[in-house]
């Protein structure tokens, strides 16, 4: 799953930003103005934000920074025991309508099942489900996974969930285990948009290798090698024809699904690549380095289309608006920047 501290509403009318701070901000993507005062309530960093499918709610989760332990907002009342919280906010009013006290740091949070539930993953190997209206925990058959930070993957309509390790596939509505794949384990996973296959960073293969798995048979369709060092994520294009991987070796590799072609190698950064995103039509890919430099490339041929300089180091993640016309990123100092996705022209820049 790729996402993080930035999310556009489904209709593109609002940009939500979280990040290393403890507030959620809602921006008008056209003007750069905040549409209402910051959403306050978290005492710890809010590294994940997600809109409900109807765009009326936002979910966010708490994470304690290892390099700045303790609450960032000690002026706010403590969260109910056991501590860290997931919060759901009403976008129209900015009011927190539901709160879940979860304990371990929230590594990931998202709406699922048409917005009726929330899935969260946590340090120490927990994957949990919540009723989005009441905040009550929903019984889950998943149980603990064999990793300090569980890996999750969702298909395009968020009805099927993959968890690893071990690699298993779940029906979200019923909680039914659809399949498990003995012998296939990895630290990163991405589901194809149609849910027919997934990409796995295999623990059994050399670093930098991807396995593409048929979900019906469990067969390995392809084993793809290329990166010299670790890569951070697997991102699949909206039409499922391309995959991209951003790496600490300062490259992005573009893989054409189902062919024996060597990947396109994008050497467009001089530092580790912190995040990337395909445009909604899959024709372009935007990548952002830890230095903050942003590059927009042609997703087919890999040609550089735009280079964008930023004022500082970046947080992981970069986001296209739903219409593909705008591109958003966040810096380490919590500033938010929006560009024209076609020309690279900066449309606005807002500091914390």
Short mmCIF file of C-alpha atoms in Angstrom, two decimals:
data_model
loop_
_atom_site.label_atom_id
_atom_site.label_comp_id
_atom_site.label_asym_id
_atom_site.label_seq_id
_atom_site.Cartn_x
_atom_site.Cartn_y
_atom_site.Cartn_z
CA UNK A 1 0.00 0.00 0.00
CA UNK A 2 1.26 3.42 -0.90
CA UNK A 3 -0.06 6.48 0.78
CA UNK A 4 0.71 8.41 3.84
CA UNK A 5 0.47 11.93 5.11
CA UNK A 6 -1.27 13.37 2.02
CA UNK A 7 -4.64 12.49 0.49
CA UNK A 8 -7.00 14.15 -1.98
CA UNK A 9 -10.73 13.78 -1.47
CA UNK A 10 -12.39 11.55 -4.10
CA UNK A 11 -13.75 14.59 -5.97
CA UNK A 12 -10.43 16.46 -5.68
CA UNK A 13 -11.93 19.44 -3.86
CA UNK A 14 -9.88 19.03 -0.65
CA UNK A 15 -6.28 18.05 0.10
CA UNK A 16 -5.68 16.63 3.58
CA UNK A 17 -2.21 16.67 5.14
CA UNK A 18 -0.93 15.01 8.29
CA UNK A 19 2.73 14.24 8.81
CA UNK A 20 5.20 14.48 11.65
CA UNK A 21 3.02 17.00 13.47
CA UNK A 22 -0.05 16.16 15.51
CA UNK A 23 -2.65 18.05 13.45
CA UNK A 24 -4.56 17.39 10.23
CA UNK A 25 -4.91 20.30 7.79
CA UNK A 26 -7.49 20.62 5.02
CA UNK A 27 -6.52 22.68 1.98
CA UNK A 28 -8.35 24.08 -1.03
CA UNK A 29 -6.20 22.71 -3.89
CA UNK A 30 -7.05 25.68 -6.13
CA UNK A 31 -6.31 28.58 -3.78
CA UNK A 32 -4.02 26.95 -1.20
CA UNK A 33 -6.20 28.31 1.60
CA UNK A 34 -7.09 26.18 4.61
CA UNK A 35 -10.78 25.40 4.34
CA UNK A 36 -11.15 25.32 8.15
CA UNK A 37 -8.97 25.43 11.25
CA UNK A 38 -6.62 22.45 11.78
CA UNK A 39 -8.14 19.25 13.11
CA UNK A 40 -6.68 18.87 16.59
CA UNK A 41 -6.91 15.97 18.98
CA UNK A 42 -3.96 13.66 18.28
CA UNK A 43 -1.11 13.96 20.74
CA UNK A 44 1.32 12.03 18.53
CA UNK A 45 2.36 12.28 14.87
CA UNK A 46 -0.33 11.58 12.24
CA UNK A 47 1.48 9.77 9.46
CA UNK A 48 -1.58 8.36 7.66
CA UNK A 49 -4.73 10.10 6.45
CA UNK A 50 -7.45 8.64 4.24
CA UNK A 51 -10.83 9.85 2.92
CA UNK A 52 -13.98 7.76 3.00
CA UNK A 53 -15.32 6.87 -0.49
CA UNK A 54 -18.01 9.58 -0.23
CA UNK A 55 -15.44 12.18 0.86
CA UNK A 56 -17.38 13.11 4.00
CA UNK A 57 -14.96 11.69 6.57
CA UNK A 58 -11.21 11.42 7.17
CA UNK A 59 -9.46 8.76 9.22
CA UNK A 60 -6.06 9.35 10.82
CA UNK A 61 -3.77 7.41 13.15
CA UNK A 62 -1.16 8.16 15.85
CA UNK A 63 2.52 7.26 15.71
CA UNK A 64 5.22 8.07 18.29
CA UNK A 65 8.38 9.38 16.63
CA UNK A 66 11.48 7.41 17.63
CA UNK A 67 13.67 10.51 17.44
CA UNK A 68 11.16 12.65 19.41
CA UNK A 69 9.62 10.27 21.95
CA UNK A 70 6.55 11.21 23.90
CA UNK A 71 3.51 13.24 22.90
CA UNK A 72 3.94 16.20 20.55
CA UNK A 73 0.87 17.89 22.03
CA UNK A 74 1.20 17.56 25.80
CA UNK A 75 -1.28 20.43 26.10
CA UNK A 76 -4.10 18.11 24.99
CA UNK A 77 -5.85 15.62 27.27
CA UNK A 78 -4.28 12.14 27.22
CA UNK A 79 -5.88 9.59 24.92
CA UNK A 80 -7.95 7.00 26.75
CA UNK A 81 -5.94 3.92 27.75
CA UNK A 82 -4.10 2.19 26.21
CA UNK A 83 -2.80 5.31 24.45
CA UNK A 84 -2.40 5.85 20.70
CA UNK A 85 -5.60 6.67 18.87
CA UNK A 86 -7.33 6.39 15.52
CA UNK A 87 -9.69 9.28 14.88
CA UNK A 88 -12.44 9.81 12.32
CA UNK A 89 -13.29 13.40 11.43
CA UNK A 90 -16.32 15.00 9.80
CA UNK A 91 -14.90 16.93 6.84
CA UNK A 92 -17.71 19.52 6.78
CA UNK A 93 -17.41 20.50 10.44
CA UNK A 94 -13.90 19.42 11.42
CA UNK A 95 -15.34 17.59 14.44
CA UNK A 96 -13.87 14.26 15.60
CA UNK A 97 -16.91 11.97 15.41
CA UNK A 98 -15.28 8.67 16.38
CA UNK A 99 -12.18 7.75 18.35
CA UNK A 100 -10.56 4.36 18.87
CA UNK A 101 -7.91 3.89 21.58
CA UNK A 102 -5.57 1.34 20.05
CA UNK A 103 -2.37 1.12 22.10
CA UNK A 104 0.49 0.31 19.68
CA UNK A 105 1.63 2.87 17.11
CA UNK A 106 -0.51 2.97 13.96
CA UNK A 107 1.60 2.00 10.94
CA UNK A 108 -1.29 2.25 8.47
CA UNK A 109 -5.00 3.12 8.49
CA UNK A 110 -7.66 3.18 5.75
CA UNK A 111 -11.38 3.01 5.11
CA UNK A 112 -12.58 -0.31 3.66
CA UNK A 113 -15.84 -2.07 2.83
CA UNK A 114 -17.45 1.01 1.29
CA UNK A 115 -16.41 3.20 4.21
CA UNK A 116 -18.25 1.15 6.83
CA UNK A 117 -15.05 -0.20 8.38
CA UNK A 118 -11.48 0.88 9.03
CA UNK A 119 -8.42 -1.37 8.82
CA UNK A 120 -5.29 -0.58 10.79
CA UNK A 121 -1.88 -2.16 11.19
CA UNK A 122 0.39 -1.72 14.19
CA UNK A 123 3.84 -2.41 15.50
CA UNK A 124 4.24 -5.88 17.00
CA UNK A 125 2.37 -7.56 14.16
CA UNK A 126 -1.26 -6.58 14.67
CA UNK A 127 -3.89 -6.07 11.95
CA UNK A 128 -7.23 -4.85 13.33
CA UNK A 129 -10.68 -3.86 12.03
CA UNK A 130 -13.02 -1.18 13.38
CA UNK A 131 -16.63 -0.15 12.86
CA UNK A 132 -16.37 3.34 11.32
CA UNK A 133 -19.57 4.57 12.98
CA UNK A 134 -19.26 3.30 16.54
CA UNK A 135 -15.50 2.88 16.78
CA UNK A 136 -15.98 -0.62 18.16
CA UNK A 137 -13.38 -3.20 17.22
CA UNK A 138 -14.69 -5.79 14.77
CA UNK A 139 -13.64 -9.37 15.42
CA UNK A 140 -11.03 -10.41 12.89
CA UNK A 141 -9.75 -13.89 11.99
CA UNK A 142 -6.42 -12.54 10.75
CA UNK A 143 -4.50 -12.72 14.03
CA UNK A 144 -0.88 -11.65 14.38
CA UNK A 145 1.52 -11.64 11.46
CA UNK A 146 5.20 -12.57 11.60
CA UNK A 147 6.58 -9.07 11.30
CA UNK A 148 7.04 -6.07 13.59
CA UNK A 149 5.39 -3.94 10.90
CA UNK A 150 2.69 -5.89 9.01
CA UNK A 151 2.45 -5.50 5.25
CA UNK A 152 -1.00 -4.91 3.76
CA UNK A 153 -2.30 -4.70 0.20
CA UNK A 154 -5.76 -3.69 -1.07
CA UNK A 155 -7.36 -4.09 -4.47
CA UNK A 156 -8.80 -1.03 -6.21
CA UNK A 157 -12.29 -1.21 -4.67
CA UNK A 158 -10.93 -2.23 -1.23
CA UNK A 159 -12.88 -5.47 -1.01
CA UNK A 160 -9.89 -7.82 -0.85
CA UNK A 161 -6.98 -7.56 1.58
CA UNK A 162 -3.56 -9.22 1.38
CA UNK A 163 -1.46 -9.57 4.55
CA UNK A 164 2.15 -10.67 4.95
CA UNK A 165 4.06 -12.42 6.30
CA UNK A 166 2.79 -15.12 5.91
CA UNK A 167 1.08 -14.28 2.62
CA UNK A 168 -2.71 -14.62 2.93
CA UNK A 169 -5.75 -13.22 1.11
CA UNK A 170 -8.98 -12.12 2.84
CA UNK A 171 -12.50 -11.11 1.86
CA UNK A 172 -13.07 -7.86 3.73
CA UNK A 173 -16.87 -7.97 3.98
CA UNK A 174 -17.08 -11.49 5.45
CA UNK A 175 -13.62 -11.82 7.00
CA UNK A 176 -13.27 -15.12 5.13
CA UNK A 177 -9.78 -16.41 4.38
CA UNK A 178 -9.78 -16.70 0.59
CA UNK A 179 -6.34 -18.25 0.18
CA UNK A 180 -3.00 -18.75 1.84
CA UNK A 181 0.29 -19.33 0.10
CA UNK A 182 2.71 -21.54 2.06
CA UNK A 183 6.33 -20.81 1.29
CA UNK A 184 5.65 -17.32 -0.04
CA UNK A 185 6.77 -14.65 2.40
CA UNK A 186 7.86 -11.08 1.92
CA UNK A 187 8.05 -7.65 3.45
CA UNK A 188 6.15 -5.67 0.81
CA UNK A 189 3.05 -6.55 -1.17
CA UNK A 190 0.81 -4.84 -3.73
CA UNK A 191 -2.46 -6.14 -5.18
CA UNK A 192 -3.32 -5.61 -8.83
CA UNK A 193 -6.33 -3.30 -9.38
CA UNK A 194 -8.51 -6.23 -10.47
CA UNK A 195 -7.32 -8.47 -7.63
CA UNK A 196 -6.12 -11.28 -9.92
CA UNK A 197 -2.42 -11.14 -8.99
CA UNK A 198 -0.08 -9.51 -6.54
CA UNK A 199 3.52 -8.39 -6.43
CA UNK A 200 5.67 -9.52 -3.50
CA UNK A 201 9.09 -8.53 -2.30
CA UNK A 202 10.16 -12.09 -1.67
CA UNK A 203 12.10 -12.94 1.47
CA UNK A 204 13.49 -16.01 -0.33
CA UNK A 205 15.01 -14.04 -3.22
CA UNK A 206 17.92 -11.58 -3.30
CA UNK A 207 17.31 -8.00 -2.17
CA UNK A 208 15.70 -5.98 -4.94
CA UNK A 209 13.69 -8.91 -6.38
CA UNK A 210 9.93 -8.95 -7.06
CA UNK A 211 7.76 -12.01 -7.48
CA UNK A 212 4.43 -11.70 -9.30
CA UNK A 213 1.94 -14.25 -7.92
CA UNK A 214 -1.25 -15.58 -9.52
CA UNK A 215 -3.83 -15.42 -6.74
CA UNK A 216 -5.97 -18.31 -7.95
CA UNK A 217 -3.22 -20.89 -8.26
CA UNK A 218 -0.48 -19.39 -6.11
CA UNK A 219 1.94 -19.88 -8.99
CA UNK A 220 4.86 -17.51 -9.44
CA UNK A 221 4.20 -15.82 -12.77
CA UNK A 222 7.41 -13.82 -12.90
CA UNK A 223 10.54 -13.24 -10.85
CA UNK A 224 11.93 -9.79 -11.56
CA UNK A 225 15.37 -8.62 -10.50
CA UNK A 226 17.07 -5.27 -10.95
CA UNK A 227 17.61 -3.08 -7.92
CA UNK A 228 21.05 -3.21 -6.38
CA UNK A 229 19.73 -2.22 -2.96
CA UNK A 230 16.49 -2.27 -0.98
CA UNK A 231 13.34 -0.71 -2.46
CA UNK A 232 10.68 0.98 -0.34
CA UNK A 233 7.43 0.01 -2.03
CA UNK A 234 5.77 -1.61 -5.02
CA UNK A 235 3.36 0.69 -6.87
CA UNK A 236 1.04 -0.68 -9.56
CA UNK A 237 -0.40 1.57 -12.27
CA UNK A 238 -4.20 2.09 -12.27
CA UNK A 239 -4.61 -0.14 -15.35
CA UNK A 240 -2.34 -2.86 -13.92
CA UNK A 241 0.05 -2.84 -16.88
CA UNK A 242 3.06 -1.32 -15.14
CA UNK A 243 4.76 -1.61 -11.75
CA UNK A 244 7.25 0.82 -10.26
CA UNK A 245 9.66 0.51 -7.35
CA UNK A 246 11.47 3.42 -5.64
CA UNK A 247 14.79 2.47 -4.10
CA UNK A 248 17.46 3.61 -1.70
CA UNK A 249 19.91 3.20 -4.61
CA UNK A 250 18.46 6.50 -5.96
CA UNK A 251 16.68 4.84 -8.89
CA UNK A 252 13.13 4.05 -9.95
CA UNK A 253 12.51 0.94 -12.01
CA UNK A 254 9.46 0.57 -14.25
CA UNK A 255 8.35 -2.96 -15.01
CA UNK A 256 5.98 -3.96 -17.82
CA UNK A 257 3.71 -6.65 -16.42
CA UNK A 258 3.66 -10.01 -18.19
CA UNK A 259 6.64 -9.46 -20.47
CA UNK A 260 10.27 -10.51 -20.38
CA UNK A 261 11.37 -6.94 -21.04
CA UNK A 262 14.06 -5.47 -18.84
CA UNK A 263 12.73 -2.69 -16.63
CA UNK A 264 13.13 0.94 -17.58
CA UNK A 265 15.73 2.42 -15.27
CA UNK A 266 15.07 5.99 -14.15
CA UNK A 267 18.26 7.58 -12.82
CA UNK A 268 16.61 10.90 -12.10
CA UNK A 269 17.65 11.47 -8.47
CA UNK A 270 20.91 11.78 -6.57
CA UNK A 271 19.51 10.53 -3.26
CA UNK A 272 17.26 7.68 -2.13
CA UNK A 273 13.76 7.86 -3.61
CA UNK A 274 11.22 8.50 -0.84
CA UNK A 275 7.98 8.01 -2.76
CA UNK A 276 6.27 7.84 -6.12
CA UNK A 277 2.82 7.87 -7.69
CA UNK A 278 1.30 7.08 -11.07
CA UNK A 279 -0.99 9.65 -12.62
CA UNK A 280 -4.64 8.52 -12.67
CA UNK A 281 -4.41 7.63 -16.37
CA UNK A 282 -1.14 5.75 -15.83
CA UNK A 283 0.76 7.77 -18.43
CA UNK A 284 3.13 9.53 -16.03
CA UNK A 285 4.98 8.78 -12.84
CA UNK A 286 6.07 11.32 -10.24
CA UNK A 287 8.93 10.51 -7.87
CA UNK A 288 10.31 12.42 -4.90
CA UNK A 289 13.76 11.98 -3.36
CA UNK A 290 14.63 12.35 0.29
CA UNK A 291 16.34 15.61 -0.71
CA UNK A 292 12.93 16.93 -1.80
CA UNK A 293 13.62 16.96 -5.55
CA UNK A 294 10.57 15.94 -7.63
CA UNK A 295 10.75 14.48 -11.14
CA UNK A 296 7.83 13.69 -13.46
CA UNK A 297 8.63 10.99 -16.03
CA UNK A 298 6.85 9.36 -18.94
CA UNK A 299 5.64 6.00 -17.63
CA UNK A 300 6.14 4.19 -20.94
CA UNK A 301 9.52 5.33 -22.17
CA UNK A 302 10.90 6.77 -18.94
CA UNK A 303 11.69 10.18 -20.46
CA UNK A 304 12.01 13.03 -17.96
CA UNK A 305 9.12 15.46 -18.47
CA UNK A 306 9.63 17.90 -15.59
CA UNK A 307 12.15 18.53 -12.79
CA UNK A 308 10.98 20.40 -9.70
CA UNK A 309 13.16 21.80 -6.93
CA UNK A 310 11.77 22.09 -3.42
CA UNK A 311 12.91 24.11 -0.38
CA UNK A 312 13.96 21.17 1.79
CA UNK A 313 13.92 17.46 2.56
CA UNK A 314 10.71 15.57 1.89
CA UNK A 315 8.46 13.27 3.84
CA UNK A 316 7.73 9.96 2.10
CA UNK A 317 4.84 10.18 -0.32
CA UNK A 318 3.57 12.24 -3.21
CA UNK A 319 -0.01 12.47 -4.49
CA UNK A 320 -1.80 13.22 -7.76
CA UNK A 321 -5.22 14.85 -7.69
CA UNK A 322 -8.01 12.59 -9.01
CA UNK A 323 -8.09 14.48 -12.33
CA UNK A 324 -4.31 14.21 -12.70
CA UNK A 325 -3.84 17.98 -13.04
CA UNK A 326 -2.15 18.67 -9.70
CA UNK A 327 0.68 17.11 -7.74
CA UNK A 328 1.18 17.52 -3.97
CA UNK A 329 4.07 16.79 -1.60
CA UNK A 330 5.09 17.57 1.98
CA UNK A 331 8.44 18.65 3.37
CA UNK A 332 9.94 17.60 6.70
CA UNK A 333 9.05 20.97 8.18
CA UNK A 334 5.35 20.25 7.48
CA UNK A 335 5.13 22.72 4.58
CA UNK A 336 2.83 21.62 1.75
CA UNK A 337 3.46 22.31 -1.94
CA UNK A 338 1.18 21.94 -4.96
CA UNK A 339 2.32 21.96 -8.59
CA UNK A 340 0.81 21.82 -12.04
CA UNK A 341 1.36 18.14 -12.82
CA UNK A 342 1.95 18.78 -16.53
CA UNK A 343 4.33 21.75 -16.44
CA UNK A 344 5.89 21.50 -12.99
CA UNK A 345 4.88 25.09 -12.23
CA UNK A 346 4.46 25.72 -8.50
CA UNK A 347 0.84 26.69 -7.82
CA UNK A 348 1.21 27.35 -4.10
CA UNK A 349 3.44 26.76 -1.10
CA UNK A 350 2.21 26.83 2.48
CA UNK A 351 4.37 26.62 5.57
CA UNK A 352 3.12 25.10 8.82
#
